[in-house]
Coordinates of C-alpha atoms in Angstrom, one line a residue:
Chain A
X1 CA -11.8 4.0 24.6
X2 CA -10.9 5.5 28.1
X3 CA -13.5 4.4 30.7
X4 CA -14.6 7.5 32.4
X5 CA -15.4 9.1 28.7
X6 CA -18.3 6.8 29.2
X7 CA -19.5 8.8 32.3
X8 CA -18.8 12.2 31.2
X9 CA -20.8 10.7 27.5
X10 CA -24.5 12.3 28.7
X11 CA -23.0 16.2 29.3
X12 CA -20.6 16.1 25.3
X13 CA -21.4 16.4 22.0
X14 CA -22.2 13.6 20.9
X15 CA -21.8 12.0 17.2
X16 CA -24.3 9.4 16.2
X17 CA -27.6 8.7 18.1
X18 CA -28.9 5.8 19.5
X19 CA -30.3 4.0 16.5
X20 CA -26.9 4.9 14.5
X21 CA -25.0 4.0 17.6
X22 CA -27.1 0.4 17.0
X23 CA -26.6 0.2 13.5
X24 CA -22.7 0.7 14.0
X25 CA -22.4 -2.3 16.3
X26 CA -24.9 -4.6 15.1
X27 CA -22.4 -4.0 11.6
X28 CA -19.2 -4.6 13.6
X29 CA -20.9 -7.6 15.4
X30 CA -21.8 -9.0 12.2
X31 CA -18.6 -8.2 11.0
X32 CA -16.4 -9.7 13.5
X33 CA -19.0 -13.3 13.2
X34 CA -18.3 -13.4 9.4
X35 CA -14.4 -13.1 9.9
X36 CA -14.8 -15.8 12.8
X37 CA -16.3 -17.8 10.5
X38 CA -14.3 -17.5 7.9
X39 CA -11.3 -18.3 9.9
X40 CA -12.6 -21.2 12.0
X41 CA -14.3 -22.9 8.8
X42 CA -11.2 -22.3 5.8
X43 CA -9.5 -25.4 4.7
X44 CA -6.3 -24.3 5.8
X45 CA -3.5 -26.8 7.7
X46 CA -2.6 -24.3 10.0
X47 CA 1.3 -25.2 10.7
X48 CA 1.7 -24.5 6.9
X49 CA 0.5 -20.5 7.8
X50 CA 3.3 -20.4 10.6
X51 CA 5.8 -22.1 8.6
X52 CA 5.0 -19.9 5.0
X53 CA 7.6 -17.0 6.1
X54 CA 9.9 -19.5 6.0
X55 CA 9.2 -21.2 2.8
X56 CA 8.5 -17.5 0.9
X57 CA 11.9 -16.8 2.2
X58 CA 13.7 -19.9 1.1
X59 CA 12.0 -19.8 -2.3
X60 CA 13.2 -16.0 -2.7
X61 CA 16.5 -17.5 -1.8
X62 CA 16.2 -20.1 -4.5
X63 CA 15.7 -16.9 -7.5
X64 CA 18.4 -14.8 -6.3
X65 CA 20.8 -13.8 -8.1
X66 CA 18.6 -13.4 -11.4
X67 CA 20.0 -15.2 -14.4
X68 CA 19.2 -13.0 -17.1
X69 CA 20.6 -15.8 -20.0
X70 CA 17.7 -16.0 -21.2
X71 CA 17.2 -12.6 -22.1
X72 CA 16.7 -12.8 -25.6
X73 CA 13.5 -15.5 -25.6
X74 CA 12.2 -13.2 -22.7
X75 CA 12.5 -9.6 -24.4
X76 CA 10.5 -11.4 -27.4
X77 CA 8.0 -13.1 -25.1
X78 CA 7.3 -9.6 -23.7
X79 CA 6.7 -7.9 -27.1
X80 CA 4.5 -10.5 -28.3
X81 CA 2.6 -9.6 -25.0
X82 CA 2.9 -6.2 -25.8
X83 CA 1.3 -7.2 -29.3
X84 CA -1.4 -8.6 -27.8
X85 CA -2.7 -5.9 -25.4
X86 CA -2.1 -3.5 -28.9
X87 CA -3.5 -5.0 -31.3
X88 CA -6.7 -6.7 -29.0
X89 CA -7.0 -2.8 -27.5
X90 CA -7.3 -2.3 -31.2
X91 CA -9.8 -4.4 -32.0
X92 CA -11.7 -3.9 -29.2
X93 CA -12.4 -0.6 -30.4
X94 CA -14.7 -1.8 -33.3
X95 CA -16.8 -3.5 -31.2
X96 CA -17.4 -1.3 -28.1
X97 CA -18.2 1.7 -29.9
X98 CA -21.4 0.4 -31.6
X99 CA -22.5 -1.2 -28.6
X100 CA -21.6 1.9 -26.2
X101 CA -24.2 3.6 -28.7
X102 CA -26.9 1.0 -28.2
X103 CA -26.3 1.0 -24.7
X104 CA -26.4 4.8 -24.2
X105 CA -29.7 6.0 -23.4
X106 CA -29.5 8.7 -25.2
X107 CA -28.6 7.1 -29.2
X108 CA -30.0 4.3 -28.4
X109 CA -32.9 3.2 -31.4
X110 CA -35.5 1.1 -29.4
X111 CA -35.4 -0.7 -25.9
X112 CA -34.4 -4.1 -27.1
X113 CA -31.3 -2.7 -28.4
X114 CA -30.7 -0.7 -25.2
X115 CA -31.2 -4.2 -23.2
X116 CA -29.0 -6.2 -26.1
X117 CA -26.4 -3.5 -25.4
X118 CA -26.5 -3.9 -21.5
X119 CA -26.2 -7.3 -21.6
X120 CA -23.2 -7.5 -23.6
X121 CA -21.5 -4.7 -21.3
X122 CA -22.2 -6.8 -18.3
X123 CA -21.3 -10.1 -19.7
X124 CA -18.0 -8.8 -20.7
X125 CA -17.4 -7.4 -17.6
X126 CA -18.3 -10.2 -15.4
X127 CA -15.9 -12.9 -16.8
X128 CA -12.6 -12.2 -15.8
X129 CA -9.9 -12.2 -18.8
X130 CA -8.3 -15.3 -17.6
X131 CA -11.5 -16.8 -17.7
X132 CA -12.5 -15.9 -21.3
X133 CA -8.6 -17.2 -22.2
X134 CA -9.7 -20.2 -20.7
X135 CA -12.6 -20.6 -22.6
X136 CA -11.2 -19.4 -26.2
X137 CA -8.1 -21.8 -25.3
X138 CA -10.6 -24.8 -25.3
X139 CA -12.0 -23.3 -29.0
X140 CA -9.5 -22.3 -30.7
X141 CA -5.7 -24.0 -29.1
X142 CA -3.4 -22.5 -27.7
X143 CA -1.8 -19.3 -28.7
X144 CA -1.8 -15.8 -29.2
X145 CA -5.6 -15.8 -31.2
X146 CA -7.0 -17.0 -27.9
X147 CA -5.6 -14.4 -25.8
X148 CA -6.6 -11.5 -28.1
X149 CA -10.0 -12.8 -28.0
X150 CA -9.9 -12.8 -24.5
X151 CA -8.3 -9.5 -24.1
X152 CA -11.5 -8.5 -26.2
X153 CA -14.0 -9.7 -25.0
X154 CA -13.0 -8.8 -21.6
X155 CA -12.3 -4.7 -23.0
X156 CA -15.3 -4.6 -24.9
X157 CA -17.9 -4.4 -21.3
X158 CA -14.8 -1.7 -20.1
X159 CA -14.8 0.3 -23.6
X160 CA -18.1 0.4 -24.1
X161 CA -19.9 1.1 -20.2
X162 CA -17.4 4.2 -20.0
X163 CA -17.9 5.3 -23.4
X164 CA -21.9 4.5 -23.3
X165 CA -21.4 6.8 -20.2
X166 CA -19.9 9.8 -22.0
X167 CA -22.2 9.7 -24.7
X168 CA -25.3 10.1 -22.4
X169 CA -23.2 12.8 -20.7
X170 CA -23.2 14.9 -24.1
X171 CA -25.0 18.3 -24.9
X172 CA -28.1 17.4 -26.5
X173 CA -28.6 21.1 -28.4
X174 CA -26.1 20.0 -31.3
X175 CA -27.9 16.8 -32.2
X176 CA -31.3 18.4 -32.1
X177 CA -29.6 21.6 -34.0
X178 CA -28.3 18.5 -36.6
X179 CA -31.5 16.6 -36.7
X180 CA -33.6 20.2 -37.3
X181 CA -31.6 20.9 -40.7
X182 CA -32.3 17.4 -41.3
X183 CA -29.0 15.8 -41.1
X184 CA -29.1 11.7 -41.7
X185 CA -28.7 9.6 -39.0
X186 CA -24.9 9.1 -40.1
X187 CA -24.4 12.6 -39.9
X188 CA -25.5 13.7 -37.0
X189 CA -23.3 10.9 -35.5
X190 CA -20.3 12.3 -36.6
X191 CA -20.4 16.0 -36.3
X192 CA -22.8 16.0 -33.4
X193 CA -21.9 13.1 -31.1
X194 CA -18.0 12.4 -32.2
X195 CA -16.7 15.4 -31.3
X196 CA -18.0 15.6 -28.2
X197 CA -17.0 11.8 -26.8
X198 CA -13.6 11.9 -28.8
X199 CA -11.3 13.4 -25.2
X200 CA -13.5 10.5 -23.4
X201 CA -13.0 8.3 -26.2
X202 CA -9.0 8.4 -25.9
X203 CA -8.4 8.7 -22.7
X204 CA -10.8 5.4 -22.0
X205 CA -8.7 3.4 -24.6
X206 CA -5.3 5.0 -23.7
X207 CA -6.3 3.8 -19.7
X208 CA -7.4 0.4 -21.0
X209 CA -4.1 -0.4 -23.0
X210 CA -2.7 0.0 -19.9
X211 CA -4.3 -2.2 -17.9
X212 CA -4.5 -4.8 -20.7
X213 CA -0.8 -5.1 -20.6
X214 CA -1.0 -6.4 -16.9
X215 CA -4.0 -8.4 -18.3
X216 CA -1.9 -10.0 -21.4
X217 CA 0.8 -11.4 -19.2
X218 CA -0.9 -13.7 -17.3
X219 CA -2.6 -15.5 -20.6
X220 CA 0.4 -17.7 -21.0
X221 CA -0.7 -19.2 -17.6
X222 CA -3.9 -21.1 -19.2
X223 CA -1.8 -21.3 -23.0
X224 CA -3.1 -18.3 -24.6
X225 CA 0.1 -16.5 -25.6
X226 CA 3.1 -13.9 -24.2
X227 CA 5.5 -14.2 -21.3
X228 CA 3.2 -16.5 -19.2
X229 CA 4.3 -19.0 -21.2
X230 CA 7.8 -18.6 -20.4
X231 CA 6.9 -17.9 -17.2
X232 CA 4.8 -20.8 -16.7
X233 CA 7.7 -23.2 -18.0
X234 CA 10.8 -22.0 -15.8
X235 CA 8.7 -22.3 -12.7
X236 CA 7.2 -26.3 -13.7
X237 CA 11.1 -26.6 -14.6
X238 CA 11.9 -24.5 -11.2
X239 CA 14.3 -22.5 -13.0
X240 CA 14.1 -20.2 -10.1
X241 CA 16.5 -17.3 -11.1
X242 CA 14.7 -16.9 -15.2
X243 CA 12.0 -16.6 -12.8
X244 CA 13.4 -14.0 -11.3
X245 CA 14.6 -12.5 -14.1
X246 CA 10.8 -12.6 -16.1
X247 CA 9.3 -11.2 -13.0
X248 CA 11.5 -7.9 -13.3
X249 CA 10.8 -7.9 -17.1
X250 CA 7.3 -7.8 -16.0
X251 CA 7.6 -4.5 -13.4
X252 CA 9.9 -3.3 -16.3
X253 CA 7.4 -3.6 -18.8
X254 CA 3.9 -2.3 -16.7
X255 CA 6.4 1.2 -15.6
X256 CA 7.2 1.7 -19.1
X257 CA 3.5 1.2 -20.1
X258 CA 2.8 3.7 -17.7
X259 CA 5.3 6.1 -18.5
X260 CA 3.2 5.8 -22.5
X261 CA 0.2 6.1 -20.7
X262 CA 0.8 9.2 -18.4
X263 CA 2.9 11.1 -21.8
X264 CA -0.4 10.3 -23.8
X265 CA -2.8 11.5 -21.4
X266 CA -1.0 14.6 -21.0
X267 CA -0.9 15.1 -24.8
X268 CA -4.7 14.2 -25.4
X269 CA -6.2 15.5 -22.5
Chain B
X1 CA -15.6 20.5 -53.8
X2 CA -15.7 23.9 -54.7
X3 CA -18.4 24.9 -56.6
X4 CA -18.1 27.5 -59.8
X5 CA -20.5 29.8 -58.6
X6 CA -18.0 32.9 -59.2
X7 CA -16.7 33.6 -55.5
X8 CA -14.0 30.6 -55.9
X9 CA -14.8 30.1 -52.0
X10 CA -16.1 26.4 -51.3
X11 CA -19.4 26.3 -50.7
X12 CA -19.5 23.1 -48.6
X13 CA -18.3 23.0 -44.9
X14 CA -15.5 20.6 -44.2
X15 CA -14.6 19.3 -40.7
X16 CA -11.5 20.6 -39.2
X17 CA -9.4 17.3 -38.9
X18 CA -8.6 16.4 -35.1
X19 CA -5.2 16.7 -35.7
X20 CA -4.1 19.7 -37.9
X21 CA -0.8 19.3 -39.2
X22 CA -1.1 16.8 -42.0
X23 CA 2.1 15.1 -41.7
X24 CA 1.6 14.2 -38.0
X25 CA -2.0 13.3 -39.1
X26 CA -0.5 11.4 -41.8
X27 CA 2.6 9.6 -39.8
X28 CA 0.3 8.7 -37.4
X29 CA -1.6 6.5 -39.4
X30 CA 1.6 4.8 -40.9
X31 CA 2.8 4.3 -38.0
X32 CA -0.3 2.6 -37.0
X33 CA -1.0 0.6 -40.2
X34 CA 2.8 -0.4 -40.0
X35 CA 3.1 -1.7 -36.6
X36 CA -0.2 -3.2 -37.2
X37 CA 0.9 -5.4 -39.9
X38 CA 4.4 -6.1 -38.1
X39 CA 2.3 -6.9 -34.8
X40 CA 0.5 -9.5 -37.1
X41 CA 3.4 -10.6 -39.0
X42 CA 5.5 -11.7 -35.8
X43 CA 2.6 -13.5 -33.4
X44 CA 2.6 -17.1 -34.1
X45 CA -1.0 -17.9 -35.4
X46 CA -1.4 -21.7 -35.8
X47 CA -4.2 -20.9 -38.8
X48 CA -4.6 -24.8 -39.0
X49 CA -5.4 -25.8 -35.1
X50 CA -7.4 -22.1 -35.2
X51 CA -9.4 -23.7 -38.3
X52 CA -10.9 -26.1 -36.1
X53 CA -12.4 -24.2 -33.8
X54 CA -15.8 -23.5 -34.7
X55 CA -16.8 -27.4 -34.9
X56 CA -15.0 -27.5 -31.5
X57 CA -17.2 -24.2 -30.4
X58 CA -20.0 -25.8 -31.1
X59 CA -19.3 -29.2 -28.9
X60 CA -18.3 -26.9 -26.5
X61 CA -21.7 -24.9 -26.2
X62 CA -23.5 -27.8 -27.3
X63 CA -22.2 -29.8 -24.0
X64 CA -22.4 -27.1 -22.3
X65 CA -26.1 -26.5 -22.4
X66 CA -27.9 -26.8 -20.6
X67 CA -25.7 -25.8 -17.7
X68 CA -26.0 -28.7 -15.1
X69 CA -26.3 -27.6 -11.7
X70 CA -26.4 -32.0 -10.5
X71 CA -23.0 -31.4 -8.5
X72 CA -24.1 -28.5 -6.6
X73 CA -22.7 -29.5 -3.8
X74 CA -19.1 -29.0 -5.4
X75 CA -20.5 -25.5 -6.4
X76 CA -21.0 -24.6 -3.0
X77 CA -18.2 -25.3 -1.2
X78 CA -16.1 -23.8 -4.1
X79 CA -17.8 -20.5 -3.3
X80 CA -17.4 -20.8 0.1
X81 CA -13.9 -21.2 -0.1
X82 CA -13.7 -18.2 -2.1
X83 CA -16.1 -16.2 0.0
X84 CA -13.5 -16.8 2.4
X85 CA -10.1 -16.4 0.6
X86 CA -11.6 -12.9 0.3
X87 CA -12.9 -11.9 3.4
X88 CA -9.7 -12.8 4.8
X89 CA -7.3 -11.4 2.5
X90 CA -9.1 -8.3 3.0
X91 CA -9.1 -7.9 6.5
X92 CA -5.3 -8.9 6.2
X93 CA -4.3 -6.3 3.2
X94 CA -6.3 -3.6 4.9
X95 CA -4.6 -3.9 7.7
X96 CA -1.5 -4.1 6.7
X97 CA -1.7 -1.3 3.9
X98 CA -2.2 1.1 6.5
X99 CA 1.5 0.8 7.6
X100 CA 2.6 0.7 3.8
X101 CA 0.1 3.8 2.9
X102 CA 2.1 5.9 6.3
X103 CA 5.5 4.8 4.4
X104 CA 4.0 6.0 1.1
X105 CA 3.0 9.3 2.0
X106 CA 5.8 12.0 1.3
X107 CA 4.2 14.1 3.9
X108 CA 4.6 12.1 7.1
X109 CA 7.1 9.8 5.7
X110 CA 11.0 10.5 6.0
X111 CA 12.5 10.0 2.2
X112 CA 14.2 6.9 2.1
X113 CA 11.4 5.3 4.1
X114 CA 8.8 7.2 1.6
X115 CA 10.8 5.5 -1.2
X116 CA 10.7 1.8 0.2
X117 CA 6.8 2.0 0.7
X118 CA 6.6 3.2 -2.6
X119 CA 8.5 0.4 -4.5
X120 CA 6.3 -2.4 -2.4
X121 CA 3.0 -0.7 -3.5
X122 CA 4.5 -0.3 -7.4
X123 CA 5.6 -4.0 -7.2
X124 CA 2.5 -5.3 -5.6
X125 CA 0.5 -3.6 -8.6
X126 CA 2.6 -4.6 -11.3
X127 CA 2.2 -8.0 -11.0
X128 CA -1.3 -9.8 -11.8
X129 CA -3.0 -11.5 -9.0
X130 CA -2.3 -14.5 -10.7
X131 CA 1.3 -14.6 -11.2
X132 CA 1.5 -14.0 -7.5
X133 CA -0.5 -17.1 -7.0
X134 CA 1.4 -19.2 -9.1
X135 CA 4.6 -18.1 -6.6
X136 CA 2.8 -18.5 -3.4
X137 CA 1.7 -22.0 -4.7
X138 CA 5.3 -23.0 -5.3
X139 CA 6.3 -21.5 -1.9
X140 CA 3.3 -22.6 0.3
X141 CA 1.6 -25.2 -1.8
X142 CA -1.8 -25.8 -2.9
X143 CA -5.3 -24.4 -1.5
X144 CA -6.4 -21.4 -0.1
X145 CA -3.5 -20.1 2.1
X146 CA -1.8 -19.3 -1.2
X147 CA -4.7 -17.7 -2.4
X148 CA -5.0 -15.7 1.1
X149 CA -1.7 -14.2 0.6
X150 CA -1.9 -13.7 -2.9
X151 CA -5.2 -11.1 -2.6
X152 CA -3.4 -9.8 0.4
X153 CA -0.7 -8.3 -1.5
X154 CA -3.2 -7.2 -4.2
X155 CA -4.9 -4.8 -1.3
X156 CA -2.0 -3.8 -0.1
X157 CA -1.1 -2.4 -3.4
X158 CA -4.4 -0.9 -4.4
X159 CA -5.8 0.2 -0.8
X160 CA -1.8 1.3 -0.2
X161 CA -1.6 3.4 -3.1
X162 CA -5.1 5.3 -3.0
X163 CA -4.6 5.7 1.2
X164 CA -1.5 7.2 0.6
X165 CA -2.7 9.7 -1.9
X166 CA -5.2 10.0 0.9
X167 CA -3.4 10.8 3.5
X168 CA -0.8 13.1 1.2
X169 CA -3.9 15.5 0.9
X170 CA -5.3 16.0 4.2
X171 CA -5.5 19.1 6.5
X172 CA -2.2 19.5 8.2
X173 CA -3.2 22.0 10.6
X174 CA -4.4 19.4 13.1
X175 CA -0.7 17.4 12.4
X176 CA 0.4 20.8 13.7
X177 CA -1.3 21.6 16.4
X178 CA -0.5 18.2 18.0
X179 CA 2.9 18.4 17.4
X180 CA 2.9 22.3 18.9
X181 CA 1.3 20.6 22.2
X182 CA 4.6 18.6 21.9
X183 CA 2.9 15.0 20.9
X184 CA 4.9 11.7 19.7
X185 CA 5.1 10.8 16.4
X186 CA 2.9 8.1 16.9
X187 CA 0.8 10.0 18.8
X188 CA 0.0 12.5 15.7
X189 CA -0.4 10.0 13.4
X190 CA -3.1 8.2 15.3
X191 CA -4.8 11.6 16.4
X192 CA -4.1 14.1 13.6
X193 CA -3.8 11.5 10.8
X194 CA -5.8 8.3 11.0
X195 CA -8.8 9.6 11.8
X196 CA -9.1 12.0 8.4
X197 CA -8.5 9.0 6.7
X198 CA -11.1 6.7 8.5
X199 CA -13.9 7.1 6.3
X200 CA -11.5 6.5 3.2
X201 CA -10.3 3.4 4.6
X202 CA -13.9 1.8 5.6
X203 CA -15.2 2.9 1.4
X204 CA -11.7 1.4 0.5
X205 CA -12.2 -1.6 2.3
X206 CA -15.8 -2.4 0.7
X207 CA -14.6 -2.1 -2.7
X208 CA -11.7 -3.7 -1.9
X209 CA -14.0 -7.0 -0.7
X210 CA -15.5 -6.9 -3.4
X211 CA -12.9 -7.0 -5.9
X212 CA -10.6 -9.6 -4.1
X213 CA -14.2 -11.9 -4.7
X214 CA -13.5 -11.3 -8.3
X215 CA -9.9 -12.4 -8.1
X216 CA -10.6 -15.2 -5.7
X217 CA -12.3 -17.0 -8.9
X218 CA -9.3 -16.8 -10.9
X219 CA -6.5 -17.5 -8.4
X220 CA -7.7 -20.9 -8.5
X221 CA -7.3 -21.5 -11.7
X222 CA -3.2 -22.0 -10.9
X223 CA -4.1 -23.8 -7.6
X224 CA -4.7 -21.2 -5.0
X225 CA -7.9 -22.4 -3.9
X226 CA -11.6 -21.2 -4.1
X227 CA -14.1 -21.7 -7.4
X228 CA -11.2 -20.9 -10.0
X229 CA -10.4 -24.7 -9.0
X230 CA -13.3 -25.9 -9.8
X231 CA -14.0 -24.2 -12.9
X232 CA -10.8 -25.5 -13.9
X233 CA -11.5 -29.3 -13.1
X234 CA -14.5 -28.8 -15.0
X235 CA -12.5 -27.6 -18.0
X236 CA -10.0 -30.0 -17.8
X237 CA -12.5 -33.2 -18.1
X238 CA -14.4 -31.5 -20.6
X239 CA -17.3 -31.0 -17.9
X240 CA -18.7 -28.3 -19.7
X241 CA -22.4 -28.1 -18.6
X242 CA -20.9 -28.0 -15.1
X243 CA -18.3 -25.3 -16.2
X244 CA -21.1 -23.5 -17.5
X245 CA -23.1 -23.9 -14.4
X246 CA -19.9 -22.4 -12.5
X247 CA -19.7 -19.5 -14.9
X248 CA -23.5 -18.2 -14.4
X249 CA -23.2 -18.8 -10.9
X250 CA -19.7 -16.7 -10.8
X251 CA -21.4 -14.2 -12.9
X252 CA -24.7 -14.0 -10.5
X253 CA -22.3 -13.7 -7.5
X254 CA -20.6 -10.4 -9.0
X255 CA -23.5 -8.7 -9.8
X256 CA -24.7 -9.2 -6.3
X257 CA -21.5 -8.1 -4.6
X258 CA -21.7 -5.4 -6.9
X259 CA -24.4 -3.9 -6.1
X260 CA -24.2 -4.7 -2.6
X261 CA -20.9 -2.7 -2.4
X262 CA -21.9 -0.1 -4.6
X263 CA -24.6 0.6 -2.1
X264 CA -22.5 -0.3 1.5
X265 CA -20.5 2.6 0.1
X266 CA -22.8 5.0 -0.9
X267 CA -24.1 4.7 2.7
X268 CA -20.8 5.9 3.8
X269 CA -19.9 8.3 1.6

């Protein structure tokens, strides 16, 4: 802001008027409060803030050079991750699709259902994976049943609002062509709706594998299952450079998930 | 089914099959059924420990309804610390992922400087929030300054990555005219650049609040600070109505901040 643009403001062009003009800085007023707030109020011993650089640094020292003896136990810990974004991506599948179909408004049969099938998609949704993990860790023990559940229930709200989405997207003349030779109910499903929602229906599930195997290796953290266990014990044993060496296993693992994913998609889609 | 009625032609319409070579179509599915069935083989399901989890389901529920709001107090300043671990984190990784999206960009970025910003934005995203946390506890220590830094690397990989896609795709002419009037580098990335990407960056910035609210309830859960401390306290003592009263109100929060984003942004947009 150069001072004399003020003076010259009332002969240019202009970009917002007055009550925008208002708007804009009663926003960045409020904006700049909130952030004082948040600052002044946080819980935060502020020498620790000046010395982190410091401690991030010595505790990068600490895991360098990686000590990849360990290899073996953290190549199998990654596949059983790997298993568990798979086979809950899988399962997911089962679920989602009839509940994308009560939740669409389109196929849906009566308003309950259409409600039934909203609240299960926002439920999912709202409860981060960790959380459900948590939660199915406390049913069912530890291990790998608790964090496909969790990867699950977390995929079904995901599966199912995208896919409930494509299905009131479709092109309503082949159902009502189905339903006038009167095709059953089963019927006009699959040769009416399947088709149509099937290059949706893959790439949905081919995009949520992928982000499932960032989700599965964090279960191990709360005890349901993959490298986070492994993870989790070298760091309460500060065994600082298998640390290091999990957390490259880790960016080595989510680049060749996306390498799948980006070879799929271009074969699907 | 073919039906004899002299032309030899079948008389009932099949479905072309989505894939049309039947050995792919076959292989495919052994291949799924068998890495299905290893998948299951090799994850260590504790069947007996799993057995027991319906009685224990149903303590859990059964304690955990109905959902006690008595400690409300706890409630509160969980979410407050959360409120702001984000708000913080945001304004820190927007900030600082404008830098990393200028590195990222292969149009205004020299290679090897193109190819440094890109590794920190694919790091950043590989990793789950989480598993950053769990570092920045052991470097920092407890409480929210881990969680702070945590959410700020998370927006600097996602804002990062989607600002410098951004900025690889706007209109170059204005780069060019400034650097034909014989401007700085800096110069034309303040004038020419920033401002196409402005608008971007403020839509960015909203969603990016709102999701580092989501991850702030889970970064507690390994010690980071915010509610995902208190939900796992709760868990831990076998608090459940509490846990549950934490869970709603986590729930409650999303949707608001959901759709108070969803319409901040469709304001700018």
């Amino acid at each position: 802001m150069v001072d004399h643009a003020d003076a010259l403001a009332d002969r240019v062009w202009r970009r917002y008027d007055r009550k925008q003009r208002l708007i804009r800085y009663a926003v960045l007023l409020a904006t700049v409060l909130v952030i004082y707030w948040a600052v002044r109020d946080i819980d935060i011993f502020w020498p620790w803030v000046w010395d982190a650089p410091n401690q991030i640094s010595r505790l990068g020292a600490r895991m360098w050079p990686p000590d990849p003896s360990r290899l073996a136990a953290i190549v199998n810990a990654l596949l059983e991750t790997v298993h568990i974004a798979t086979l809950a991506t899988a399962l997911t599948i089962f679920i989602a699709l009839p509940v994308s179909y009560i939740a669409a408004q389109n196929t849906t049969p009566n308003r309950a259902c259409l409600w039934l099938g909203r609240f299960i998609l926002v439920a999912s949704r709202s409860v981060n994976t960790i959380i459900w993990a948590l939660l199915f860790v406390a049913i069912f023990g530890p291990g790998v049943l608790a964090g496909i559940l969790a990867i699950m229930f977390r995929s079904v709200g995901f599966i199912g609002k995208l896919m409930g989405e494509a299905i009131e997207e479709i092109d309503r003349r082949p159902v009502e062509a189905m339903e006038a030779t009167g095709a059953s109910k089963a019927k006009v499903i699959a040769y009416a709706i399947v088709p149509q929602v099937m290059p949706a229906f893959f790439a949905i599930v081919i995009l949520r594998w992928d982000i499932n195997i960032r989700e599965s290796t964090v279960l191990g953290l709360v005890g349901a299952g993959g490298i986070g266990v492994i993870l989790q014990g070298a760091i309460d044993t500060f065994a600082w450079p298998t640390v290091a060496t999990i957390l490259i296993a880790i960016v080595v693992l989510v680049l060749i998930g996306e390498a799948i994913t980006s070879l799929l998609r271009g074969k699907v889609l | 089914m073919t039906r004899p009625d002299g032309t030899g032609l079948p008389r009932t319409w099949r479905k072309p099959p989505f894939i049309a070579n039947p050995a792919l179509r076959y292989g495919l599915w052994l291949a799924a059924t068998v890495y299905l069935v290893w998948a299951l083989g090799s994850l260590p399901f504790n069947w007996e420990r799993i057995g027991e989890g319906l009685p224990r389901a149903a303590r859990i529920f059964g304690g955990g309804f109905p959902p006690s709001f008595e400690r409300s107090g706890l409630l509160i300043s969980g979410f407050k610390e959360s409120f702001q671990i984000a708000i913080l984190a945001t304004l820190l990784g927007v900030a600082l992922s404008i830098p990393f999206a200028v590195m990222a960009a292969k149009n205004v970025a020299p290679r090897p400087i193109y190819l440094f910003g890109r590794a920190v934005i694919i790091v950043s995203r590989s990793f789950h929030p989480v598993i950053v946390a769990i570092l920045f506890v052991a470097a920092v220590g407890f409480g929210p300054l881990a969680g702070i830094l945590t959410l700020t690397i998370y927006s600097i990989g996602f804002v990062g990555k989607l600002l410098a896609e951004e900025i690889e795709e706007i209109d170059w002419g204005q780069v060019e005219a400034m650097k034909a009037a014989g401007a700085g580098y800096l110069a034309t990335l303040v004038y020419a650049v920033f401002p196409q990407i402005l608008p971007r960056q403020v839509g960015l910035s909203m969603y990016q609040l709102d999701s580092n609210l989501r991850a702030s309830a889970v970064v507690g859960i390994v010690g980071a600070g915010g509610i995902g401390g208190t939900l796992m306290n709760a868990f831990g003592r076998y608090d459940y109505d509490f846990a549950f009263a934490i869970l709603l109100t986590i729930i409650a929060v999303i949707l608001v901040s959901e759709g108070i984003s969803g319409w901040v942004r469709k304001q700018i947009w």
